[in-house]
Amino acid sequence: MKRNRINNNDGGMVFGFIILAVGVLILLRKLDVFYPDWLLSWPMILIAIGVITLVKHEFKSFFGVIMLGLGVFFLLEQEFNFDFGMERFIFPIALILVGIYLITKKRKEQQVMNDIQDKLISKSTSSPSTAEDYNKGEKAASSTQSAGGKSYAGMSGVSGISYSDSVSIDSIMSGINKRMLTKDFQGGKLTAAFGGIDLDLTQSDLSGIVTLQVDVIFGGIKLIVPPHWDIRVEVTNIAAGVEDKRVYRQSEVDSDKILVIRGTVFFGGLEIKSY
């Protein structure tokens, strides 16, 4: 039986240690053991979100840097009386940084689309069908490639139809809808931070055990799966909702089609549906 492997550096262990630390601090407070109050202040929530996101993305997440930076800023200002004189500039600066990030991300996605179109044009006279060519192009684009000294990530943030065998979507302050048409789904990872993701897998197929990593922070993810798949949800949810709204039919579940959903849902929601 085939097993899918993904990056295990998903931040789940870090999240567990943070929850453990919070529990220990609350217990110590109940026992009248002294410790600094700032350890349970609201800026520490931003710091925790930033750390989890950075660990999950191998310290290459712009969102994680922003959350960590804001948390440290407010912690130093409110708890340690640091006066940066930047209170009135924080909000516009944050908007500017987010805007730059979104523009840069969109340009990278457009470059990937242009690369794929160029490949389709160059192969237009070959025998494979358009769908197969697109599949090959998207698979090539989904891994980091070097072109002209620039490295482009896959089409993770593009809504629409995908022929790729794996999925990698980061939705930050945005909404993304994607339908997978692969007949050999290999799993992947979904991240929704202050945004939403709708992933339609009804036209897809898989074999064996496949893992899908989901991480939700103040957002939502909706998965639409075939009714005969064996769905196993193993997520950690904190102040969040995980709803299984699948339609159960008379047909038996195929024991050779197992989708394991793992990850963390923090102040958000995960919804699983079928038709």
CSV table of C-alpha atoms in Angstrom, one decimal:
chain,number,residue,atom,x,y,z
A,1,MET,CA,0.0,0.0,0.0
A,2,LYS,CA,1.4,3.3,-1.0
A,3,ARG,CA,2.0,6.0,1.6
A,4,ASN,CA,2.4,9.7,1.0
A,5,ARG,CA,5.1,11.6,2.7
A,6,ILE,CA,5.1,15.3,3.4
A,7,ASN,CA,7.3,17.7,5.3
A,8,ASN,CA,6.9,16.8,9.0
A,9,ASN,CA,8.0,20.3,10.0
A,10,ASP,CA,4.4,21.4,10.5
A,11,GLY,CA,4.6,23.3,13.8
A,12,GLY,CA,2.4,20.8,15.6
A,13,MET,CA,5.0,19.9,18.2
A,14,VAL,CA,5.7,23.6,18.8
A,15,PHE,CA,2.0,24.3,19.3
A,16,GLY,CA,1.8,21.4,21.8
A,17,PHE,CA,4.7,22.8,23.8
A,18,ILE,CA,3.0,26.2,23.8
A,19,ILE,CA,-0.2,24.8,25.1
A,20,LEU,CA,1.7,22.8,27.7
A,21,ALA,CA,3.5,25.9,28.9
A,22,VAL,CA,0.2,27.9,29.2
A,23,GLY,CA,-1.2,25.1,31.3
A,24,VAL,CA,1.8,25.0,33.5
A,25,LEU,CA,1.7,28.8,34.0
A,26,ILE,CA,-2.0,28.7,34.9
A,27,LEU,CA,-1.4,25.9,37.4
A,28,LEU,CA,1.5,27.9,39.0
A,29,ARG,CA,-0.8,30.9,39.3
A,30,LYS,CA,-3.4,28.8,41.1
A,31,LEU,CA,-0.6,27.7,43.4
A,32,ASP,CA,0.4,31.3,44.1
A,33,VAL,CA,3.8,30.8,42.5
A,34,PHE,CA,5.1,34.1,41.2
A,35,TYR,CA,6.1,34.6,37.6
A,36,PRO,CA,5.9,37.7,35.3
A,37,ASP,CA,2.4,38.6,34.2
A,38,TRP,CA,3.5,39.3,30.7
A,39,LEU,CA,3.9,35.6,30.1
A,40,LEU,CA,0.1,35.4,29.8
A,41,SER,CA,-0.5,38.7,28.1
A,42,TRP,CA,-2.2,39.1,24.7
A,43,PRO,CA,1.0,40.0,22.8
A,44,MET,CA,2.2,36.5,23.6
A,45,ILE,CA,-0.6,35.1,21.5
A,46,LEU,CA,0.8,37.0,18.5
A,47,ILE,CA,4.3,35.7,19.3
A,48,ALA,CA,3.0,32.2,19.6
A,49,ILE,CA,1.2,32.4,16.2
A,50,GLY,CA,4.4,33.8,14.7
A,51,VAL,CA,6.6,31.1,16.1
A,52,ILE,CA,4.2,28.2,15.0
A,53,THR,CA,3.9,29.7,11.5
A,54,LEU,CA,7.7,30.2,11.1
A,55,VAL,CA,8.5,26.7,12.3
A,56,LYS,CA,5.9,25.2,9.9
A,57,HIS,CA,7.3,27.1,6.9
A,58,GLU,CA,10.9,26.5,7.9
A,59,PHE,CA,11.3,30.2,8.9
A,60,LYS,CA,10.4,31.4,5.4
A,61,SER,CA,6.9,32.8,6.2
A,62,PHE,CA,6.2,36.5,5.8
A,63,PHE,CA,3.0,36.2,7.9
A,64,GLY,CA,5.0,34.5,10.7
A,65,VAL,CA,7.5,37.4,10.7
A,66,ILE,CA,4.7,40.0,10.9
A,67,MET,CA,2.9,38.2,13.7
A,68,LEU,CA,6.2,37.7,15.7
A,69,GLY,CA,7.2,41.3,15.1
A,70,LEU,CA,3.9,42.8,16.2
A,71,GLY,CA,3.9,40.6,19.2
A,72,VAL,CA,7.4,41.6,20.3
A,73,PHE,CA,6.6,45.3,19.6
A,74,PHE,CA,3.4,45.4,21.7
A,75,LEU,CA,5.0,43.3,24.4
A,76,LEU,CA,8.0,45.6,24.8
A,77,GLU,CA,5.8,48.7,24.6
A,78,GLN,CA,3.0,47.6,27.0
A,79,GLU,CA,4.8,45.4,29.5
A,80,PHE,CA,8.3,46.8,29.5
A,81,ASN,CA,7.4,50.5,28.9
A,82,PHE,CA,9.5,50.9,25.8
A,83,ASP,CA,8.5,54.0,24.0
A,84,PHE,CA,9.2,53.6,20.3
A,85,GLY,CA,7.0,56.6,19.3
A,86,MET,CA,5.5,54.5,16.5
A,87,GLU,CA,2.0,53.9,17.8
A,88,ARG,CA,0.3,56.0,15.1
A,89,PHE,CA,2.4,54.4,12.3
A,90,ILE,CA,1.9,50.7,13.2
A,91,PHE,CA,-1.4,50.2,11.3
A,92,PRO,CA,-0.4,52.0,8.1
A,93,ILE,CA,3.0,50.3,8.1
A,94,ALA,CA,1.4,46.9,8.6
A,95,LEU,CA,-1.0,47.6,5.6
A,96,ILE,CA,1.9,48.6,3.4
A,97,LEU,CA,3.9,45.4,4.3
A,98,VAL,CA,0.9,43.2,3.6
A,99,GLY,CA,0.2,45.0,0.3
A,100,ILE,CA,3.8,44.5,-0.8
A,101,TYR,CA,3.6,40.8,0.1
A,102,LEU,CA,0.4,40.3,-1.9
A,103,ILE,CA,1.7,42.2,-4.9
A,104,THR,CA,5.0,40.2,-4.9
A,105,LYS,CA,3.1,36.9,-4.5
A,106,LYS,CA,0.7,37.8,-7.3
A,107,ARG,CA,3.6,38.6,-9.6
A,108,LYS,CA,5.3,35.3,-8.9
A,109,GLU,CA,2.1,33.4,-9.6
A,110,GLN,CA,1.7,35.3,-12.9
A,111,GLN,CA,5.3,34.4,-13.8
A,112,VAL,CA,4.5,30.8,-13.2
A,113,MET,CA,1.4,31.0,-15.4
A,114,ASN,CA,3.5,32.6,-18.1
A,115,ASP,CA,6.1,29.8,-17.9
A,116,ILE,CA,3.4,27.2,-18.2
A,117,GLN,CA,1.8,28.9,-21.2
A,118,ASP,CA,5.2,29.1,-22.9
A,119,LYS,CA,5.6,25.3,-22.3
A,120,LEU,CA,2.2,24.6,-23.7
A,121,ILE,CA,2.9,26.7,-26.8
A,122,SER,CA,6.3,25.0,-27.4
A,123,LYS,CA,4.6,21.5,-27.1
A,124,SER,CA,1.5,22.4,-29.1
A,125,THR,CA,2.6,20.1,-32.0
A,126,SER,CA,3.4,17.1,-29.8
A,127,SER,CA,1.1,14.2,-29.2
A,128,PRO,CA,0.1,14.6,-25.5
A,129,SER,CA,-3.2,16.3,-24.9
A,130,THR,CA,-3.6,19.8,-23.5
A,131,ALA,CA,-4.6,18.5,-20.1
A,132,GLU,CA,-1.6,16.3,-19.9
A,133,ASP,CA,0.7,19.2,-20.9
A,134,TYR,CA,-0.8,21.4,-18.4
A,135,ASN,CA,-0.4,18.7,-15.8
A,136,LYS,CA,3.3,18.4,-16.6
A,137,GLY,CA,3.7,22.1,-16.6
A,138,GLU,CA,2.0,22.6,-13.2
A,139,LYS,CA,3.9,19.7,-11.7
A,140,ALA,CA,7.1,21.3,-12.8
A,141,ALA,CA,6.0,24.6,-11.4
A,142,SER,CA,4.9,23.2,-8.1
A,143,SER,CA,8.5,22.5,-7.1
A,144,THR,CA,10.8,25.4,-6.8
A,145,GLN,CA,12.6,26.0,-10.2
A,146,SER,CA,15.4,28.1,-11.2
A,147,ALA,CA,14.9,30.3,-14.2
A,148,GLY,CA,17.1,33.2,-15.1
A,149,GLY,CA,18.5,33.3,-11.6
A,150,LYS,CA,15.0,33.6,-10.1
A,151,SER,CA,13.3,30.9,-8.1
A,152,TYR,CA,9.5,30.6,-8.3
A,153,ALA,CA,7.2,28.6,-6.1
A,154,GLY,CA,4.3,26.5,-7.4
A,155,MET,CA,0.9,27.9,-8.2
A,156,SER,CA,-0.2,27.5,-4.5
A,157,GLY,CA,-2.4,30.6,-4.4
A,158,VAL,CA,-4.1,30.4,-7.8
A,159,SER,CA,-7.9,29.6,-7.7
A,160,GLY,CA,-9.4,27.4,-10.4
A,161,ILE,CA,-8.8,23.9,-11.7
A,162,SER,CA,-5.6,22.0,-11.0
A,163,TYR,CA,-4.3,18.8,-12.6
A,164,SER,CA,-1.4,18.5,-10.2
A,165,ASP,CA,-1.1,15.4,-8.0
A,166,SER,CA,-0.4,17.5,-4.9
A,167,VAL,CA,-1.7,20.7,-3.4
A,168,SER,CA,0.0,23.5,-1.6
A,169,ILE,CA,-2.1,26.6,-0.8
A,170,ASP,CA,-1.4,29.5,1.5
A,171,SER,CA,-4.4,31.8,1.9
A,172,ILE,CA,-3.5,34.9,3.8
A,173,MET,CA,-6.2,37.6,4.1
A,174,SER,CA,-7.8,36.2,0.9
A,175,GLY,CA,-10.1,33.5,-0.4
A,176,ILE,CA,-9.0,30.7,-2.7
A,177,ASN,CA,-11.2,28.1,-4.5
A,178,LYS,CA,-9.6,25.1,-6.2
A,179,ARG,CA,-10.8,21.9,-7.8
A,180,MET,CA,-8.4,19.0,-8.1
A,181,LEU,CA,-8.8,16.7,-11.2
A,182,THR,CA,-5.9,14.3,-10.5
A,183,LYS,CA,-6.6,10.6,-10.3
A,184,ASP,CA,-3.5,10.1,-8.2
A,185,PHE,CA,-3.9,12.6,-5.3
A,186,GLN,CA,-0.8,12.7,-3.2
A,187,GLY,CA,-2.0,15.1,-0.5
A,188,GLY,CA,-0.1,18.3,0.5
A,189,LYS,CA,-0.8,21.2,2.8
A,190,LEU,CA,-3.3,24.0,3.3
A,191,THR,CA,-2.7,27.1,5.3
A,192,ALA,CA,-5.5,29.7,6.0
A,193,ALA,CA,-4.6,32.7,8.0
A,194,PHE,CA,-7.2,35.4,8.2
A,195,GLY,CA,-8.6,33.9,5.0
A,196,GLY,CA,-10.5,30.9,3.5
A,197,ILE,CA,-9.8,27.9,1.3
A,198,ASP,CA,-12.4,25.8,-0.6
A,199,LEU,CA,-10.9,22.6,-2.0
A,200,ASP,CA,-13.0,20.3,-4.2
A,201,LEU,CA,-11.7,16.8,-4.4
A,202,THR,CA,-14.9,15.2,-5.8
A,203,GLN,CA,-13.3,14.6,-9.2
A,204,SER,CA,-10.1,13.2,-7.8
A,205,ASP,CA,-9.0,9.8,-6.8
A,206,LEU,CA,-6.3,8.3,-4.5
A,207,SER,CA,-4.8,5.0,-3.5
A,208,GLY,CA,-3.5,4.0,-0.1
A,209,ILE,CA,-2.9,6.3,2.8
A,210,VAL,CA,-2.5,10.0,1.8
A,211,THR,CA,-1.9,12.8,4.3
A,212,LEU,CA,-3.3,16.3,4.0
A,213,GLN,CA,-1.8,19.0,6.4
A,214,VAL,CA,-4.2,21.8,7.3
A,215,ASP,CA,-3.3,24.8,9.5
A,216,VAL,CA,-6.0,27.4,10.2
A,217,ILE,CA,-5.4,30.6,12.2
A,218,PHE,CA,-8.4,33.0,12.3
A,219,GLY,CA,-9.7,31.5,9.0
A,220,GLY,CA,-11.6,28.6,7.5
A,221,ILE,CA,-11.1,25.6,5.3
A,222,LYS,CA,-13.8,23.6,3.5
A,223,LEU,CA,-13.0,20.3,2.0
A,224,ILE,CA,-15.4,18.5,-0.4
A,225,VAL,CA,-14.5,14.8,-0.7
A,226,PRO,CA,-15.9,11.7,-2.5
A,227,PRO,CA,-18.3,9.9,-0.2
A,228,HIS,CA,-16.5,6.5,-0.5
A,229,TRP,CA,-13.2,7.8,0.8
A,230,ASP,CA,-12.1,6.9,4.3
A,231,ILE,CA,-11.6,10.3,6.0
A,232,ARG,CA,-9.6,10.3,9.3
A,233,VAL,CA,-9.4,13.7,11.0
A,234,GLU,CA,-6.5,14.0,13.4
A,235,VAL,CA,-6.3,17.8,13.9
A,236,THR,CA,-5.7,19.8,17.1
A,237,ASN,CA,-8.4,22.4,17.5
A,238,ILE,CA,-8.3,25.3,20.0
A,239,ALA,CA,-11.3,27.7,20.2
A,240,ALA,CA,-12.3,26.3,16.8
A,241,GLY,CA,-14.9,24.2,15.1
A,242,VAL,CA,-14.3,20.9,13.1
A,243,GLU,CA,-17.5,19.8,11.4
A,244,ASP,CA,-17.9,16.6,9.4
A,245,LYS,CA,-21.0,17.2,7.2
A,246,ARG,CA,-20.5,14.3,4.8
A,247,VAL,CA,-23.5,12.5,3.3
A,248,TYR,CA,-23.4,8.9,4.3
A,249,ARG,CA,-24.7,6.5,1.6
A,250,GLN,CA,-25.4,2.8,1.5
A,251,SER,CA,-22.2,2.2,-0.5
A,252,GLU,CA,-19.3,0.9,1.6
A,253,VAL,CA,-16.3,3.0,2.3
A,254,ASP,CA,-13.3,1.9,0.2
A,255,SER,CA,-10.6,0.8,2.7
A,256,ASP,CA,-7.9,1.4,0.1
A,257,LYS,CA,-8.7,5.1,-0.2
A,258,ILE,CA,-7.7,6.7,3.1
A,259,LEU,CA,-7.2,10.5,3.5
A,260,VAL,CA,-5.7,11.5,6.8
A,261,ILE,CA,-6.2,15.1,7.8
A,262,ARG,CA,-3.7,16.5,10.3
A,263,GLY,CA,-2.8,19.9,11.5
A,264,THR,CA,-4.0,22.7,13.8
A,265,VAL,CA,-7.2,24.8,13.8
A,266,PHE,CA,-6.7,27.9,15.9
A,267,PHE,CA,-9.7,30.3,16.2
A,268,GLY,CA,-11.1,29.1,12.9
A,269,GLY,CA,-13.0,26.3,11.3
A,270,LEU,CA,-12.6,23.1,9.3
A,271,GLU,CA,-15.6,21.7,7.4
A,272,ILE,CA,-15.7,18.4,5.5
A,273,LYS,CA,-18.5,17.7,3.0
A,274,SER,CA,-19.5,15.2,0.4
A,275,TYR,CA,-22.3,14.8,-2.2
